[in-house]
XYZ file of N, CA and C in Angstrom:
543
model
N 23.686 31.697 37.878
C 23.014 30.570 37.282
C 21.499 30.685 37.372
N 21.022 30.991 38.564
C 19.584 31.117 38.734
C 19.050 32.244 37.867
N 19.773 33.366 37.822
C 19.343 34.482 36.995
C 19.277 34.076 35.519
N 20.230 33.288 35.071
C 20.244 32.850 33.669
C 19.004 32.031 33.362
N 18.599 31.146 34.256
C 17.405 30.347 34.018
C 16.143 31.222 33.983
N 16.083 32.226 34.860
C 14.929 33.116 34.835
C 14.911 33.924 33.543
N 16.069 34.325 33.066
C 16.136 35.088 31.820
C 15.701 34.232 30.648
N 16.166 32.987 30.609
C 15.758 32.100 29.522
C 14.258 31.899 29.558
N 13.708 31.671 30.737
C 12.263 31.483 30.858
C 11.491 32.707 30.421
N 11.994 33.891 30.758
C 11.306 35.119 30.376
C 11.340 35.321 28.873
N 12.462 34.962 28.253
C 12.570 35.119 26.799
C 11.600 34.217 26.058
N 11.263 33.085 26.636
C 10.376 32.143 25.972
C 8.945 32.263 26.475
N 8.627 33.373 27.092
C 7.262 33.579 27.539
C 6.897 32.689 28.702
N 7.865 32.393 29.550
C 7.597 31.538 30.690
C 7.840 30.080 30.399
N 8.349 29.741 29.209
C 8.548 28.334 28.867
C 9.679 27.728 29.677
N 10.652 28.526 30.063
C 11.759 28.018 30.872
C 12.593 27.004 30.128
N 13.547 26.459 30.836
C 14.445 25.479 30.238
C 13.719 24.177 29.957
N 12.767 23.819 30.808
C 12.083 22.538 30.636
C 10.895 22.613 29.676
N 10.572 23.780 29.148
C 9.513 23.913 28.153
C 8.114 23.856 28.733
N 7.935 24.061 30.039
C 6.631 23.908 30.673
C 5.904 25.232 30.860
N 6.214 26.269 30.081
C 5.633 27.587 30.270
C 4.178 27.652 29.866
N 3.474 28.618 30.434
C 2.063 28.790 30.121
C 1.776 30.136 29.483
N 2.781 30.991 29.364
C 2.569 32.296 28.756
C 2.260 32.162 27.275
N 1.797 33.257 26.696
C 1.459 33.260 25.269
C 2.648 32.870 24.406
N 3.822 33.426 24.721
C 5.018 33.078 23.938
C 5.338 31.588 24.059
N 5.179 31.049 25.254
C 5.422 29.620 25.451
C 4.451 28.768 24.655
N 3.173 29.166 24.649
C 2.161 28.439 23.867
C 2.488 28.498 22.375
N 2.835 29.681 21.906
C 3.168 29.831 20.483
C 4.421 29.039 20.122
N 5.410 29.049 21.008
C 6.646 28.308 20.734
C 6.379 26.822 20.604
N 5.490 26.290 21.449
C 5.196 24.856 21.393
C 4.452 24.476 20.122
N 3.746 25.416 19.521
C 2.961 25.136 18.316
C 3.623 25.658 17.044
N 4.851 26.124 17.136
C 5.511 26.802 16.014
C 5.692 25.910 14.792
N 5.906 24.632 14.990
C 6.151 23.748 13.847
C 4.866 23.177 13.234
N 3.734 23.400 13.883
C 2.484 22.832 13.381
C 2.127 23.316 11.972
N 2.201 24.623 11.655
C 1.891 25.032 10.276
C 2.831 24.400 9.244
N 4.101 24.302 9.577
C 5.066 23.678 8.664
C 4.714 22.204 8.455
N 4.386 21.542 9.547
C 4.024 20.126 9.480
C 2.776 19.899 8.624
N 1.773 20.730 8.807
C 0.544 20.580 8.027
C 0.787 20.877 6.556
N 1.578 21.923 6.270
C 1.882 22.262 4.882
C 2.652 21.139 4.191
N 3.734 20.677 4.824
C 4.541 19.628 4.201
C 3.756 18.329 4.074
N 2.978 17.995 5.099
C 2.171 16.781 5.039
C 1.174 16.828 3.896
N 0.403 17.914 3.823
C -0.595 18.042 2.756
C 0.065 18.076 1.381
N 1.183 18.768 1.265
C 1.870 18.870 -0.024
C 2.386 17.516 -0.487
N 2.993 16.758 0.403
C 3.528 15.457 0.009
C 2.421 14.434 -0.229
N 1.320 14.506 0.517
C 0.169 13.639 0.225
C -0.357 13.953 -1.169
N -0.530 15.230 -1.450
C -1.021 15.646 -2.766
C -0.065 15.205 -3.873
N 1.235 15.401 -3.659
C 2.226 15.030 -4.677
C 2.195 13.532 -4.947
N 2.086 12.728 -3.894
C 2.039 11.276 -4.069
C 0.796 10.823 -4.807
N -0.355 11.345 -4.403
C -1.617 10.982 -5.063
C -1.616 11.469 -6.501
N -1.129 12.677 -6.736
C -1.068 13.233 -8.085
C -0.232 12.349 -9.010
N 0.898 11.869 -8.512
C 1.744 11.001 -9.332
C 1.057 9.666 -9.609
N 0.384 9.112 -8.614
C -0.303 7.835 -8.803
C -1.459 7.945 -9.792
N -2.085 9.110 -9.875
C -3.215 9.316 -10.781
C -2.795 9.752 -12.182
N -1.556 10.127 -12.349
C -1.073 10.624 -13.640
C -0.427 9.486 -14.425
N -1.189 8.923 -15.353
C -0.682 7.794 -16.134
C 0.478 8.198 -17.034
N 0.508 9.436 -17.469
C 1.621 9.904 -18.303
C 2.911 9.908 -17.489
N 2.851 10.362 -16.226
C 4.043 10.407 -15.385
C 4.602 9.006 -15.152
N 3.735 8.042 -14.956
C 4.169 6.682 -14.635
C 4.513 5.855 -15.871
N 4.700 6.496 -17.010
C 5.090 5.793 -18.224
C 6.613 5.839 -18.383
N 7.137 4.859 -19.108
C 8.586 4.799 -19.333
C 9.062 5.860 -20.319
N 8.167 6.336 -21.162
C 8.549 7.341 -22.142
C 7.354 8.156 -22.582
N 7.614 9.195 -23.333
C 6.551 10.055 -23.837
C 6.477 11.362 -23.078
N 5.676 12.268 -23.607
C 5.537 13.597 -23.007
C 4.987 13.492 -21.583
N 5.633 14.176 -20.661
C 5.184 14.200 -19.277
C 5.561 12.984 -18.457
N 6.337 12.080 -19.030
C 6.688 10.853 -18.307
C 7.945 11.060 -17.466
N 8.058 10.241 -16.443
C 9.257 10.278 -15.616
C 10.471 9.861 -16.442
N 10.291 8.887 -17.313
C 11.395 8.444 -18.164
C 11.945 9.568 -19.016
N 11.062 10.371 -19.595
C 11.497 11.506 -20.423
C 12.190 12.559 -19.572
N 11.634 12.848 -18.388
C 12.258 13.835 -17.515
C 13.656 13.376 -17.097
N 13.823 12.102 -16.805
C 15.135 11.578 -16.418
C 16.146 11.745 -17.543
N 15.705 11.521 -18.771
C 16.609 11.720 -19.911
C 17.026 13.191 -20.032
N 16.102 14.097 -19.755
C 16.389 15.522 -19.881
C 17.349 16.027 -18.813
N 17.272 15.490 -17.592
C 18.087 16.025 -16.497
C 19.397 15.276 -16.305
N 19.596 14.188 -16.996
C 20.755 13.330 -16.753
C 22.074 14.089 -16.780
N 22.326 14.829 -17.832
C 23.631 15.474 -17.987
C 23.842 16.660 -17.044
N 22.755 17.240 -16.536
C 22.878 18.406 -15.659
C 22.822 18.044 -14.176
N 22.551 16.778 -13.849
C 22.403 16.367 -12.453
C 23.742 16.363 -11.725
N 23.695 16.681 -10.435
C 24.907 16.624 -9.617
C 25.359 15.175 -9.439
N 24.417 14.264 -9.370
C 24.717 12.835 -9.247
C 24.010 12.068 -10.362
N 24.580 12.063 -11.555
C 23.930 11.352 -12.661
C 23.796 9.846 -12.397
N 24.569 9.333 -11.439
C 24.453 7.918 -11.091
C 23.058 7.610 -10.533
N 22.485 8.550 -9.792
C 21.123 8.360 -9.286
C 20.122 8.347 -10.432
N 20.349 9.197 -11.411
C 19.469 9.229 -12.581
C 19.616 7.922 -13.354
N 20.839 7.427 -13.504
C 21.067 6.142 -14.180
C 20.304 5.016 -13.484
N 20.341 5.017 -12.167
C 19.638 3.998 -11.391
C 18.135 4.069 -11.638
N 17.581 5.252 -11.661
C 16.143 5.432 -11.897
C 15.776 5.064 -13.334
N 16.688 5.306 -14.281
C 16.394 5.011 -15.688
C 16.298 3.520 -15.964
N 16.828 2.691 -15.084
C 16.729 1.236 -15.283
C 15.279 0.769 -15.218
N 14.460 1.444 -14.405
C 13.039 1.124 -14.307
C 12.263 2.384 -13.932
N 12.022 3.265 -14.895
C 11.352 4.521 -14.565
C 9.945 4.331 -13.999
N 9.240 3.308 -14.458
C 7.887 3.079 -13.947
C 7.948 2.652 -12.478
N 8.813 1.700 -12.166
C 8.977 1.265 -10.776
C 9.462 2.392 -9.888
N 10.389 3.189 -10.400
C 10.904 4.317 -9.634
C 9.810 5.357 -9.425
N 8.963 5.559 -10.427
C 7.841 6.501 -10.290
C 6.883 6.062 -9.206
N 6.569 4.772 -9.176
C 5.701 4.255 -8.109
C 6.387 4.386 -6.747
N 7.686 4.155 -6.689
C 8.420 4.277 -5.415
C 8.411 5.722 -4.913
N 8.605 6.678 -5.812
C 8.564 8.088 -5.420
C 7.169 8.430 -4.897
N 6.139 8.036 -5.637
C 4.764 8.345 -5.236
C 4.432 7.719 -3.879
N 4.793 6.454 -3.694
C 4.520 5.777 -2.416
C 5.307 6.429 -1.278
N 6.556 6.809 -1.550
C 7.367 7.471 -0.537
C 6.785 8.810 -0.139
N 6.372 9.604 -1.123
C 5.767 10.900 -0.826
C 4.471 10.734 -0.035
N 3.686 9.740 -0.405
C 2.434 9.491 0.297
C 2.681 9.055 1.742
N 3.618 8.145 1.949
C 3.935 7.669 3.303
C 4.493 8.803 4.165
N 5.409 9.575 3.604
C 5.995 10.706 4.331
C 4.909 11.730 4.659
N 4.087 12.065 3.689
C 3.030 13.049 3.908
C 2.045 12.618 4.985
N 1.594 11.370 4.920
C 0.660 10.867 5.937
C 1.320 10.817 7.309
N 2.561 10.340 7.357
C 3.269 10.232 8.627
C 3.453 11.571 9.304
N 3.846 12.582 8.543
C 4.094 13.891 9.152
C 2.774 14.605 9.439
N 1.764 14.387 8.622
C 0.468 15.046 8.819
C -0.210 14.576 10.106
N -0.213 13.269 10.350
C -0.850 12.749 11.570
C 0.142 12.660 12.719
N 1.422 12.842 12.430
C 2.442 12.826 13.478
C 2.760 11.435 13.975
N 2.843 10.485 13.088
C 3.216 9.119 13.451
C 4.641 8.856 12.967
N 5.525 8.531 13.896
C 6.946 8.373 13.586
C 7.454 9.641 12.891
N 7.177 10.771 13.527
C 7.414 12.081 12.928
C 8.834 12.323 12.475
N 9.811 11.968 13.302
C 11.206 12.204 12.892
C 11.578 11.325 11.700
N 11.117 10.090 11.705
C 11.398 9.187 10.587
C 10.722 9.693 9.308
N 9.478 10.134 9.421
C 8.772 10.677 8.261
C 9.481 11.925 7.738
N 9.898 12.791 8.651
C 10.604 14.009 8.236
C 11.938 13.666 7.583
N 12.634 12.666 8.122
C 13.892 12.232 7.507
C 13.629 11.704 6.095
N 12.550 10.947 5.916
C 12.184 10.467 4.587
C 11.877 11.611 3.637
N 11.164 12.630 4.126
C 10.873 13.798 3.297
C 12.133 14.549 2.924
N 13.052 14.683 3.890
C 14.324 15.354 3.611
C 15.132 14.563 2.579
N 15.104 13.247 2.698
C 15.841 12.402 1.754
C 15.253 12.507 0.342
N 13.940 12.519 0.245
C 13.300 12.690 -1.067
C 13.680 14.052 -1.651
N 13.587 15.100 -0.838
C 13.910 16.448 -1.317
C 15.376 16.565 -1.713
N 16.258 15.963 -0.930
C 17.686 15.981 -1.256
C 17.946 15.270 -2.579
N 17.330 14.128 -2.765
C 17.502 13.368 -4.005
C 17.001 14.163 -5.206
N 15.840 14.788 -5.069
C 15.309 15.589 -6.173
C 16.190 16.801 -6.450
N 16.726 17.403 -5.394
C 17.610 18.557 -5.587
C 18.880 18.151 -6.330
N 19.458 17.019 -5.962
C 20.717 16.582 -6.582
C 20.543 16.040 -7.999
N 19.302 15.788 -8.382
C 19.064 15.238 -9.716
C 18.250 16.199 -10.579
N 17.018 16.417 -10.235
C 16.089 17.148 -11.094
C 16.340 18.650 -11.089
N 16.517 19.255 -9.925
C 16.597 20.725 -9.886
C 18.008 21.258 -9.652
N 19.016 20.422 -9.773
C 20.395 20.856 -9.540
C 20.810 21.991 -10.474
N 20.411 21.920 -11.717
C 20.873 22.892 -12.719
C 20.068 24.189 -12.695
N 19.078 24.310 -11.829
C 18.273 25.524 -11.764
C 19.143 26.679 -11.282
N 19.154 27.759 -12.055
C 19.932 28.928 -11.656
C 19.061 30.159 -11.743
N 19.196 31.036 -10.805
C 19.917 30.866 -9.554
C 19.266 29.774 -8.699
N 20.026 29.241 -7.780
C 19.603 28.069 -7.010
C 18.278 28.285 -6.284
N 17.970 29.496 -5.905
C 16.756 29.739 -5.124
C 15.476 29.668 -5.959
N 15.589 29.516 -7.261
C 14.411 29.285 -8.092
C 13.923 27.843 -7.975
N 14.819 26.926 -7.639
C 14.423 25.532 -7.464
C 13.805 25.327 -6.091
N 12.722 24.574 -6.015
C 12.040 24.425 -4.737
C 12.538 23.251 -3.909
N 13.261 22.321 -4.478
C 13.660 21.131 -3.733
C 14.625 21.447 -2.594
N 15.508 22.404 -2.778
C 16.414 22.801 -1.703
C 15.627 23.445 -0.560
N 14.637 24.268 -0.891
C 13.805 24.893 0.144
C 13.009 23.837 0.909
N 12.493 22.830 0.213
C 11.786 21.738 0.900
C 12.738 20.975 1.819
N 13.951 20.730 1.359
C 14.940 20.057 2.203
C 15.155 20.837 3.492
N 15.344 22.146 3.382
C 15.548 22.971 4.579
C 14.308 22.996 5.468
N 13.115 22.926 4.864
C 11.879 22.922 5.652
C 11.716 21.625 6.443
N 12.243 20.522 5.924
C 12.138 19.244 6.631
C 13.055 19.183 7.847
N 14.183 19.887 7.822
C 15.181 19.746 8.880
C 14.678 20.083 10.284
N 13.888 21.145 10.499
C 13.379 21.373 11.856
C 12.509 20.221 12.365
N 11.778 19.575 11.456
C 10.944 18.448 11.863
C 11.778 17.196 12.124
N 12.896 17.053 11.423
C 13.821 15.958 11.729
C 14.357 16.149 13.146
N 14.705 17.382 13.500
C 15.275 17.674 14.813
C 14.242 17.606 15.936
N 13.049 18.142 15.695
C 12.057 18.273 16.767
C 11.025 17.165 16.798
N 10.816 16.485 15.675
C 9.760 15.487 15.632
C 8.389 16.139 15.572
N 7.395 15.410 16.057
C 6.012 15.897 16.034
C 5.428 15.812 17.447
N 5.848 16.719 18.341
C 5.453 16.601 19.740
C 4.036 17.091 20.056
N 3.413 17.835 19.183
C 2.096 18.404 19.467
C 1.063 17.907 18.462
N -0.149 17.634 18.949
C -1.260 17.215 18.104
C -0.853 16.095 17.166
N -0.331 15.014 17.727
C 0.195 13.936 16.898
C -0.057 12.588 17.554
N 0.002 11.561 16.747
C -0.078 10.207 17.289
C 1.160 9.888 18.116
N 2.287 10.475 17.766
C 3.497 10.303 18.582
C 3.255 10.804 20.000
N 2.594 11.950 20.147
C 2.302 12.505 21.478
C 1.319 11.617 22.223
N 0.327 11.102 21.531
C -0.645 10.200 22.167
C 0.067 8.956 22.680
N 0.928 8.376 21.854
C 1.657 7.169 22.272
C 2.620 7.467 23.412
N 3.262 8.631 23.385
C 4.178 9.004 24.472
C 3.415 9.186 25.781
N 2.242 9.816 25.724
C 1.429 9.982 26.929
C 0.939 8.639 27.451
N 0.594 7.750 26.557
C 0.155 6.406 26.960
C 1.291 5.656 27.646
N 2.499 5.754 27.078
C 3.661 5.102 27.702
C 3.944 5.708 29.071
N 3.785 7.017 29.175
C 4.034 7.698 30.451
C 3.031 7.238 31.518
N 1.756 7.099 31.121
C 0.714 6.671 32.062
C 0.861 5.218 32.472
N 1.258 4.378 31.544
C 1.293 2.933 31.789
C 2.714 2.394 31.958
N 3.638 3.255 32.244
C 5.010 2.805 32.405
C 5.642 2.520 31.061
N 6.525 1.575 31.026
C 7.260 1.265 29.793
C 6.460 0.446 28.817
N 5.314 -0.100 29.239
C 4.507 -0.917 28.334
C 3.823 -0.039 27.301
N 3.916 -0.435 26.050
C 3.284 0.334 24.991
C 1.796 0.025 24.915
N 1.442 -1.222 25.005
C 0.036 -1.637 24.934
C -0.325 -2.363 26.217
N -1.453 -1.928 26.837
C -1.943 -2.625 28.018
C -1.502 -2.110 29.280
């Protein structure tokens, strides 16, 4: 048993079972999700702002509109019921997508409610995969499935480094169970 713990710690650069290592491998392991978090955060912030600034996208019909795209993907979607739901109010749904992407992007970028933000990003990506990019063949040409898979490590791990979640956790640790004060 003791040997197994030493072996695990050595494999992680001294991180050990409790994750308290100081070796280079341990430092890198603790920061491994940071590039993914920054990429997904910046991408979803950009996507949300881009949608909010694109008046054509937020229109019910016409070239480049969400309404037109929904009509095009309806028959090829894995869940056309989701497309039907969005078609009832494409403008409202467009604003909801943009606001969701913006909230998820900001949350994961600053690390506030990281697991919840990552779950929201995974849900958005899953929805887009099952509707908009479902018919893409071969499947690896569509990016929504890849985004879904990229969100999953953050759903599992949260945002433990360089985040508001870490600041709040340290504050709770210093002040006991009280969050404020």
